[in-house]
mmCIF file of C-alpha atoms and ligand atoms in Angstrom:
data_model
loop_
_atom_site.group_PDB
_atom_site.id
_atom_site.type_symbol
_atom_site.label_atom_id
_atom_site.label_comp_id
_atom_site.label_asym_id
_atom_site.label_seq_id
_atom_site.Cartn_x
_atom_site.Cartn_y
_atom_site.Cartn_z
ATOM 1 C CA MET U 1 -10.767 -98.274 58.736
ATOM 2 C CA ASP U 2 -8.831 -95.822 60.885
ATOM 3 C CA ASN U 3 -10.824 -92.698 62.039
ATOM 4 C CA ARG U 4 -7.566 -90.568 62.733
ATOM 5 C CA LYS U 5 -6.961 -87.372 60.611
ATOM 6 C CA ILE U 6 -4.987 -87.044 57.472
ATOM 7 C CA ALA U 7 -1.551 -84.341 57.897
ATOM 8 C CA VAL U 8 -0.939 -82.534 55.064
ATOM 9 C CA PHE U 9 2.271 -80.248 55.684
ATOM 10 C CA ASP U 10 3.735 -77.709 53.416
ATOM 11 C CA SER U 11 6.012 -74.512 53.649
ATOM 12 C CA GLY U 12 3.212 -72.327 53.229
ATOM 13 C CA VAL U 13 -0.271 -71.691 51.170
ATOM 14 C CA GLY U 14 1.640 -74.188 48.494
ATOM 15 C CA GLY U 15 0.004 -77.423 50.731
ATOM 16 C CA LEU U 16 -3.447 -76.152 50.160
ATOM 17 C CA THR U 17 -3.829 -76.874 46.310
ATOM 18 C CA THR U 18 -3.003 -80.582 47.591
ATOM 19 C CA LEU U 19 -5.514 -80.426 50.939
ATOM 20 C CA ALA U 20 -8.325 -78.938 48.076
ATOM 21 C CA TYR U 21 -7.666 -82.049 45.823
ATOM 22 C CA LEU U 22 -7.657 -84.325 49.164
ATOM 23 C CA LYS U 23 -11.028 -82.933 50.317
ATOM 24 C CA GLU U 24 -12.858 -83.236 47.093
ATOM 25 C CA MET U 25 -11.306 -86.904 46.699
ATOM 26 C CA LEU U 26 -11.520 -88.136 50.256
ATOM 27 C CA PRO U 27 -14.564 -85.790 51.651
ATOM 28 C CA ASN U 28 -15.256 -88.774 54.572
ATOM 29 C CA GLU U 29 -11.962 -87.906 56.075
ATOM 30 C CA ASP U 30 -10.710 -85.043 58.868
ATOM 31 C CA TYR U 31 -7.848 -83.069 57.834
ATOM 32 C CA VAL U 32 -4.929 -81.429 59.666
ATOM 33 C CA TYR U 33 -3.077 -78.775 57.609
ATOM 34 C CA PHE U 34 0.495 -77.129 58.497
ATOM 35 C CA GLY U 35 1.797 -74.645 56.713
ATOM 36 C CA ASP U 36 5.268 -73.872 57.917
ATOM 37 C CA PHE U 37 5.022 -69.997 57.290
ATOM 38 C CA LYS U 38 7.774 -69.283 59.830
ATOM 39 C CA ASN U 39 10.525 -70.591 57.601
ATOM 40 C CA ASN U 40 9.215 -70.152 54.357
ATOM 41 C CA PRO U 41 10.564 -70.267 51.670
ATOM 42 C CA TYR U 42 12.245 -73.922 51.798
ATOM 43 C CA GLY U 43 13.541 -73.753 48.105
ATOM 44 C CA THR U 44 16.539 -71.225 49.189
ATOM 45 C CA LYS U 45 17.391 -73.355 52.356
ATOM 46 C CA THR U 46 20.632 -75.735 52.268
ATOM 47 C CA THR U 47 20.113 -79.545 53.159
ATOM 48 C CA SER U 48 21.232 -79.137 56.630
ATOM 49 C CA GLU U 49 18.821 -75.903 57.359
ATOM 50 C CA LEU U 50 16.094 -77.927 55.546
ATOM 51 C CA GLN U 51 16.421 -81.062 57.512
ATOM 52 C CA SER U 52 16.689 -79.501 60.991
ATOM 53 C CA ILE U 53 13.118 -77.578 59.960
ATOM 54 C CA LEU U 54 11.645 -80.568 58.972
ATOM 55 C CA LYS U 55 12.485 -82.541 61.634
ATOM 56 C CA ASN U 56 10.970 -80.340 64.072
ATOM 57 C CA ASN U 57 7.579 -80.645 61.900
ATOM 58 C CA ILE U 58 7.587 -84.073 61.783
ATOM 59 C CA GLU U 59 7.767 -84.085 65.738
ATOM 60 C CA LEU U 60 4.926 -81.514 65.625
ATOM 61 C CA LEU U 61 2.609 -83.727 63.447
ATOM 62 C CA GLU U 62 3.553 -86.897 64.994
ATOM 63 C CA LYS U 63 2.022 -85.065 68.363
ATOM 64 C CA LYS U 64 -1.606 -85.076 66.537
ATOM 65 C CA ASP U 65 -1.829 -88.823 66.270
ATOM 66 C CA VAL U 66 -2.333 -88.705 62.878
ATOM 67 C CA LYS U 67 -2.743 -91.505 60.332
ATOM 68 C CA ILE U 68 -0.599 -90.365 57.584
ATOM 69 C CA ILE U 69 1.588 -87.346 56.932
ATOM 70 C CA VAL U 70 1.060 -85.922 53.507
ATOM 71 C CA ILE U 71 4.387 -84.182 52.498
ATOM 72 C CA ALA U 72 3.151 -82.206 49.841
ATOM 73 C CA CYS U 73 6.077 -80.311 49.855
ATOM 74 C CA ASN U 74 8.392 -81.015 46.823
ATOM 75 C CA THR U 75 11.539 -78.923 48.207
ATOM 76 C CA ALA U 76 10.698 -81.258 51.432
ATOM 77 C CA GLY U 77 9.762 -84.474 49.669
ATOM 78 C CA THR U 78 13.519 -84.623 48.343
ATOM 79 C CA GLN U 79 14.431 -85.710 51.925
ATOM 80 C CA ILE U 80 12.315 -88.419 52.262
ATOM 81 C CA ASP U 81 14.929 -90.938 52.987
ATOM 82 C CA TYR U 82 15.858 -88.867 55.932
ATOM 83 C CA LEU U 83 12.491 -88.153 56.892
ATOM 84 C CA LYS U 84 11.683 -91.931 56.915
ATOM 85 C CA THR U 85 14.265 -92.102 59.627
ATOM 86 C CA LEU U 86 12.739 -90.282 62.210
ATOM 87 C CA THR U 87 8.619 -91.453 62.473
ATOM 88 C CA ASN U 88 6.813 -94.549 62.079
ATOM 89 C CA VAL U 89 4.113 -92.848 60.701
ATOM 90 C CA PRO U 90 3.473 -93.325 57.312
ATOM 91 C CA LEU U 91 4.934 -90.550 55.005
ATOM 92 C CA CYS U 92 4.310 -89.808 51.222
ATOM 93 C CA GLU U 93 5.274 -87.331 49.368
ATOM 94 C CA PRO U 94 4.786 -85.831 45.625
ATOM 95 C CA ILE U 95 8.142 -86.584 43.681
ATOM 96 C CA THR U 96 7.882 -90.362 43.395
ATOM 97 C CA VAL U 97 4.497 -90.547 42.555
ATOM 98 C CA THR U 98 4.406 -87.709 39.509
ATOM 99 C CA THR U 99 7.736 -89.429 38.448
ATOM 100 C CA ASN U 100 5.749 -93.017 38.135
ATOM 101 C CA TYR U 101 2.823 -91.379 36.314
ATOM 102 C CA ILE U 102 4.972 -89.776 33.599
ATOM 103 C CA ASN U 103 7.247 -92.768 33.071
ATOM 104 C CA GLN U 104 3.880 -94.647 31.631
ATOM 105 C CA MET U 105 3.706 -91.953 28.915
ATOM 106 C CA ASN U 106 4.722 -92.883 25.521
ATOM 107 C CA ASP U 107 3.864 -89.753 23.397
ATOM 108 C CA VAL U 108 6.428 -87.065 25.468
ATOM 109 C CA ASP U 109 10.089 -86.540 24.673
ATOM 110 C CA ASN U 110 11.010 -82.992 26.267
ATOM 111 C CA ILE U 111 9.650 -82.131 29.639
ATOM 112 C CA LEU U 112 9.905 -78.714 31.385
ATOM 113 C CA LEU U 113 10.384 -78.912 35.333
ATOM 114 C CA LEU U 114 9.703 -75.926 37.093
ATOM 115 C CA ALA U 115 10.335 -76.206 40.802
ATOM 116 C CA THR U 116 12.211 -74.640 43.908
ATOM 117 C CA ASN U 117 16.096 -73.519 43.073
ATOM 118 C CA TYR U 118 16.705 -76.677 45.649
ATOM 119 C CA THR U 119 14.405 -79.291 43.807
ATOM 120 C CA VAL U 120 16.372 -78.124 40.533
ATOM 121 C CA ARG U 121 19.303 -78.684 41.866
ATOM 122 C CA VAL U 122 19.186 -81.874 43.804
ATOM 123 C CA GLY U 123 18.094 -83.329 40.531
ATOM 124 C CA LEU U 124 15.423 -86.228 41.682
ATOM 125 C CA TYR U 125 12.628 -85.633 39.086
ATOM 126 C CA GLN U 126 15.683 -85.573 36.333
ATOM 127 C CA LYS U 127 17.307 -88.938 37.669
ATOM 128 C CA TYR U 128 13.759 -90.601 37.875
ATOM 129 C CA LEU U 129 12.571 -89.148 34.188
ATOM 130 C CA ASN U 130 16.151 -90.122 32.830
ATOM 131 C CA LYS U 131 14.478 -91.871 29.700
ATOM 132 C CA PHE U 132 13.159 -88.063 28.555
ATOM 133 C CA ASN U 133 14.977 -84.596 28.319
ATOM 134 C CA VAL U 134 13.752 -82.920 31.371
ATOM 135 C CA ILE U 135 14.955 -79.212 31.479
ATOM 136 C CA GLY U 136 15.462 -77.995 35.187
ATOM 137 C CA GLN U 137 13.513 -74.488 35.450
ATOM 138 C CA PRO U 138 13.983 -73.077 38.987
ATOM 139 C CA ALA U 139 10.779 -70.523 39.295
ATOM 140 C CA GLN U 140 11.739 -69.738 43.029
ATOM 141 C CA GLU U 141 10.013 -66.438 42.469
ATOM 142 C CA LEU U 142 6.713 -67.829 41.937
ATOM 143 C CA VAL U 143 6.676 -68.916 45.576
ATOM 144 C CA ARG U 144 7.002 -65.684 47.450
ATOM 145 C CA LEU U 145 3.941 -64.449 44.440
ATOM 146 C CA ALA U 146 1.689 -67.408 45.536
ATOM 147 C CA GLU U 147 2.426 -66.377 49.323
ATOM 148 C CA GLU U 148 1.707 -62.732 48.617
ATOM 149 C CA LYS U 149 -1.399 -63.812 46.586
ATOM 150 C CA LYS U 150 -0.010 -61.753 43.807
ATOM 151 C CA PHE U 151 0.214 -62.447 40.290
ATOM 152 C CA ASP U 152 2.703 -60.722 37.807
ATOM 153 C CA GLN U 153 2.934 -62.591 33.982
ATOM 154 C CA LYS U 154 5.995 -60.021 33.413
ATOM 155 C CA VAL U 155 7.718 -63.115 36.184
ATOM 156 C CA ILE U 156 6.257 -65.594 34.477
ATOM 157 C CA ASP U 157 7.476 -64.581 30.866
ATOM 158 C CA GLU U 158 10.726 -63.848 32.314
ATOM 159 C CA ILE U 159 11.082 -67.518 33.620
ATOM 160 C CA MET U 160 9.297 -69.467 30.860
ATOM 161 C CA LYS U 161 8.319 -67.444 27.892
ATOM 162 C CA GLU U 162 11.679 -69.305 25.884
ATOM 163 C CA TYR U 163 10.126 -72.755 26.184
ATOM 164 C CA GLU U 164 7.065 -71.567 24.391
ATOM 165 C CA ASN U 165 5.596 -74.649 22.284
ATOM 166 C CA LYS U 166 9.129 -76.405 22.595
ATOM 167 C CA VAL U 167 8.219 -79.022 25.411
ATOM 168 C CA ASP U 168 5.773 -81.298 25.484
ATOM 169 C CA LEU U 169 4.808 -81.677 29.346
ATOM 170 C CA VAL U 170 5.171 -79.524 31.944
ATOM 171 C CA ILE U 171 5.712 -80.422 35.641
ATOM 172 C CA LEU U 172 4.459 -78.337 38.193
ATOM 173 C CA GLY U 173 6.783 -79.431 40.587
ATOM 174 C CA CYS U 174 6.251 -77.085 43.651
ATOM 175 C CA THR U 175 2.871 -76.922 45.376
ATOM 176 C CA HIS U 176 2.813 -72.867 45.158
ATOM 177 C CA PHE U 177 2.910 -73.024 41.093
ATOM 178 C CA GLY U 178 -1.061 -74.549 41.022
ATOM 179 C CA TYR U 179 -1.810 -71.246 41.751
ATOM 180 C CA PHE U 180 -1.163 -70.451 38.403
ATOM 181 C CA THR U 181 -1.209 -73.227 36.233
ATOM 182 C CA LYS U 182 -3.787 -71.347 33.740
ATOM 183 C CA GLU U 183 -0.979 -68.456 33.136
ATOM 184 C CA ILE U 184 2.206 -71.211 32.996
ATOM 185 C CA ASP U 185 -0.308 -73.144 30.219
ATOM 186 C CA GLU U 186 -0.888 -70.419 28.027
ATOM 187 C CA THR U 187 2.950 -69.113 28.142
ATOM 188 C CA VAL U 188 4.512 -72.413 27.579
ATOM 189 C CA LYS U 189 1.610 -74.002 25.772
ATOM 190 C CA PRO U 190 2.475 -77.624 26.125
ATOM 191 C CA LYS U 191 0.672 -80.770 25.127
ATOM 192 C CA ILE U 192 0.095 -81.521 29.197
ATOM 193 C CA ILE U 193 0.547 -80.099 32.554
ATOM 194 C CA VAL U 194 1.431 -82.541 35.143
ATOM 195 C CA GLU U 195 0.792 -80.921 38.650
ATOM 196 C CA SER U 196 2.380 -82.805 41.624
ATOM 197 C CA SER U 197 -0.266 -81.901 44.101
ATOM 198 C CA TYR U 198 -2.967 -83.998 41.989
ATOM 199 C CA GLU U 199 -0.831 -86.524 41.517
ATOM 200 C CA LEU U 200 0.236 -86.941 45.080
ATOM 201 C CA ALA U 201 -3.431 -86.412 46.291
ATOM 202 C CA LYS U 202 -4.356 -89.667 43.720
ATOM 203 C CA TYR U 203 -1.620 -91.424 45.561
ATOM 204 C CA VAL U 204 -3.138 -90.508 49.081
ATOM 205 C CA VAL U 205 -6.306 -92.110 48.013
ATOM 206 C CA GLN U 206 -5.060 -95.367 46.854
ATOM 207 C CA TYR U 207 -2.300 -96.063 49.846
ATOM 208 C CA LEU U 208 -5.705 -95.660 52.386
ATOM 209 C CA THR U 209 -7.744 -97.473 50.212
ATOM 210 C CA GLU U 210 -4.898 -100.425 49.559
ATOM 211 C CA ASN U 211 -4.018 -100.467 53.448
ATOM 212 C CA ASP U 212 -8.086 -99.993 54.763
ATOM 213 C CA LEU U 213 -7.102 -97.189 56.382
ATOM 214 C CA LEU U 214 -9.711 -94.812 55.206
ATOM 215 C CA SER U 215 -12.413 -93.421 57.634
ATOM 216 C CA GLY U 216 -16.231 -92.932 57.124
ATOM 217 C CA VAL U 217 -16.941 -90.473 59.474
ATOM 218 C CA GLY U 218 -15.273 -87.631 58.551
ATOM 219 C CA ASN U 219 -16.823 -84.203 57.184
ATOM 220 C CA ALA U 220 -13.521 -82.461 55.754
ATOM 221 C CA ASN U 221 -12.982 -80.187 58.387
ATOM 222 C CA VAL U 222 -9.402 -78.977 58.606
ATOM 223 C CA GLU U 223 -7.664 -78.110 61.561
ATOM 224 C CA PHE U 224 -5.015 -75.608 60.674
ATOM 225 C CA VAL U 225 -1.755 -76.207 62.659
ATOM 226 C CA GLU U 226 0.622 -72.642 64.002
HETATM 227 N N1 DGL Z 301 6.011 -75.477 48.204
HETATM 228 C C1 DGL Z 301 7.249 -75.828 48.116
HETATM 229 C C2 DGL Z 301 7.276 -77.153 46.748
HETATM 230 O O1 DGL Z 301 6.751 -77.357 46.762
HETATM 231 C C3 DGL Z 301 8.527 -75.093 48.448
HETATM 232 C C4 DGL Z 301 8.311 -73.965 47.970
HETATM 233 C C5 DGL Z 301 9.505 -72.837 49.011
HETATM 234 O O2 DGL Z 301 9.076 -72.701 50.275
HETATM 235 O O3 DGL Z 301 10.395 -72.723 48.265
HETATM 236 O O4 DGL Z 301 8.810 -77.413 46.405
#
């Protein structure tokens, strides 16, 4: 048992989708949420810019004495090997868990990966899913729409209408895209949508359970860190 809080971190509002799943799955935990609005968006940054931002963020969250840092952000998650060199606090990220889940599927051939410019470019999803045909499609503009709480079907059509009825599975490889799941589903019409935020939340439950790190005394309270 460990009564310390769970930290959830994202480049902005996107990780609130992960936090919502976690609160539902683990209501007896308390949470710290850090949305890095100051440095948003991450998806257009270079690797060195990203690493320097992430280093500061890990230091900030370490000071909160949390039992795990959930890197909700896929773009930040691409830097997991680097981040693990900075801290002894357990870290988890969405890309490995999401691709592990998809790799168990048998009835899937064509996959549309929707992610930030950076995540598509570094190609980790594509590398871990190399037995499938993965089309990496940047959808950076949706990050801005989510941050501004706006919805624009024209933007969704421009980015993904060409894939309508052409893919079996869509990966929401960016936390922010969870705000548009229904619209993406109706536009692309895949058989399955896999949301990285949901897969990550499931993994956190499994990790804390297996390592005897669950708390029984929390109330799903969230401390928002600036
Ligand atoms: N929400 C982040 C992700 O999951 C990045 C969005 C951004 O800041 O560009 O990749």
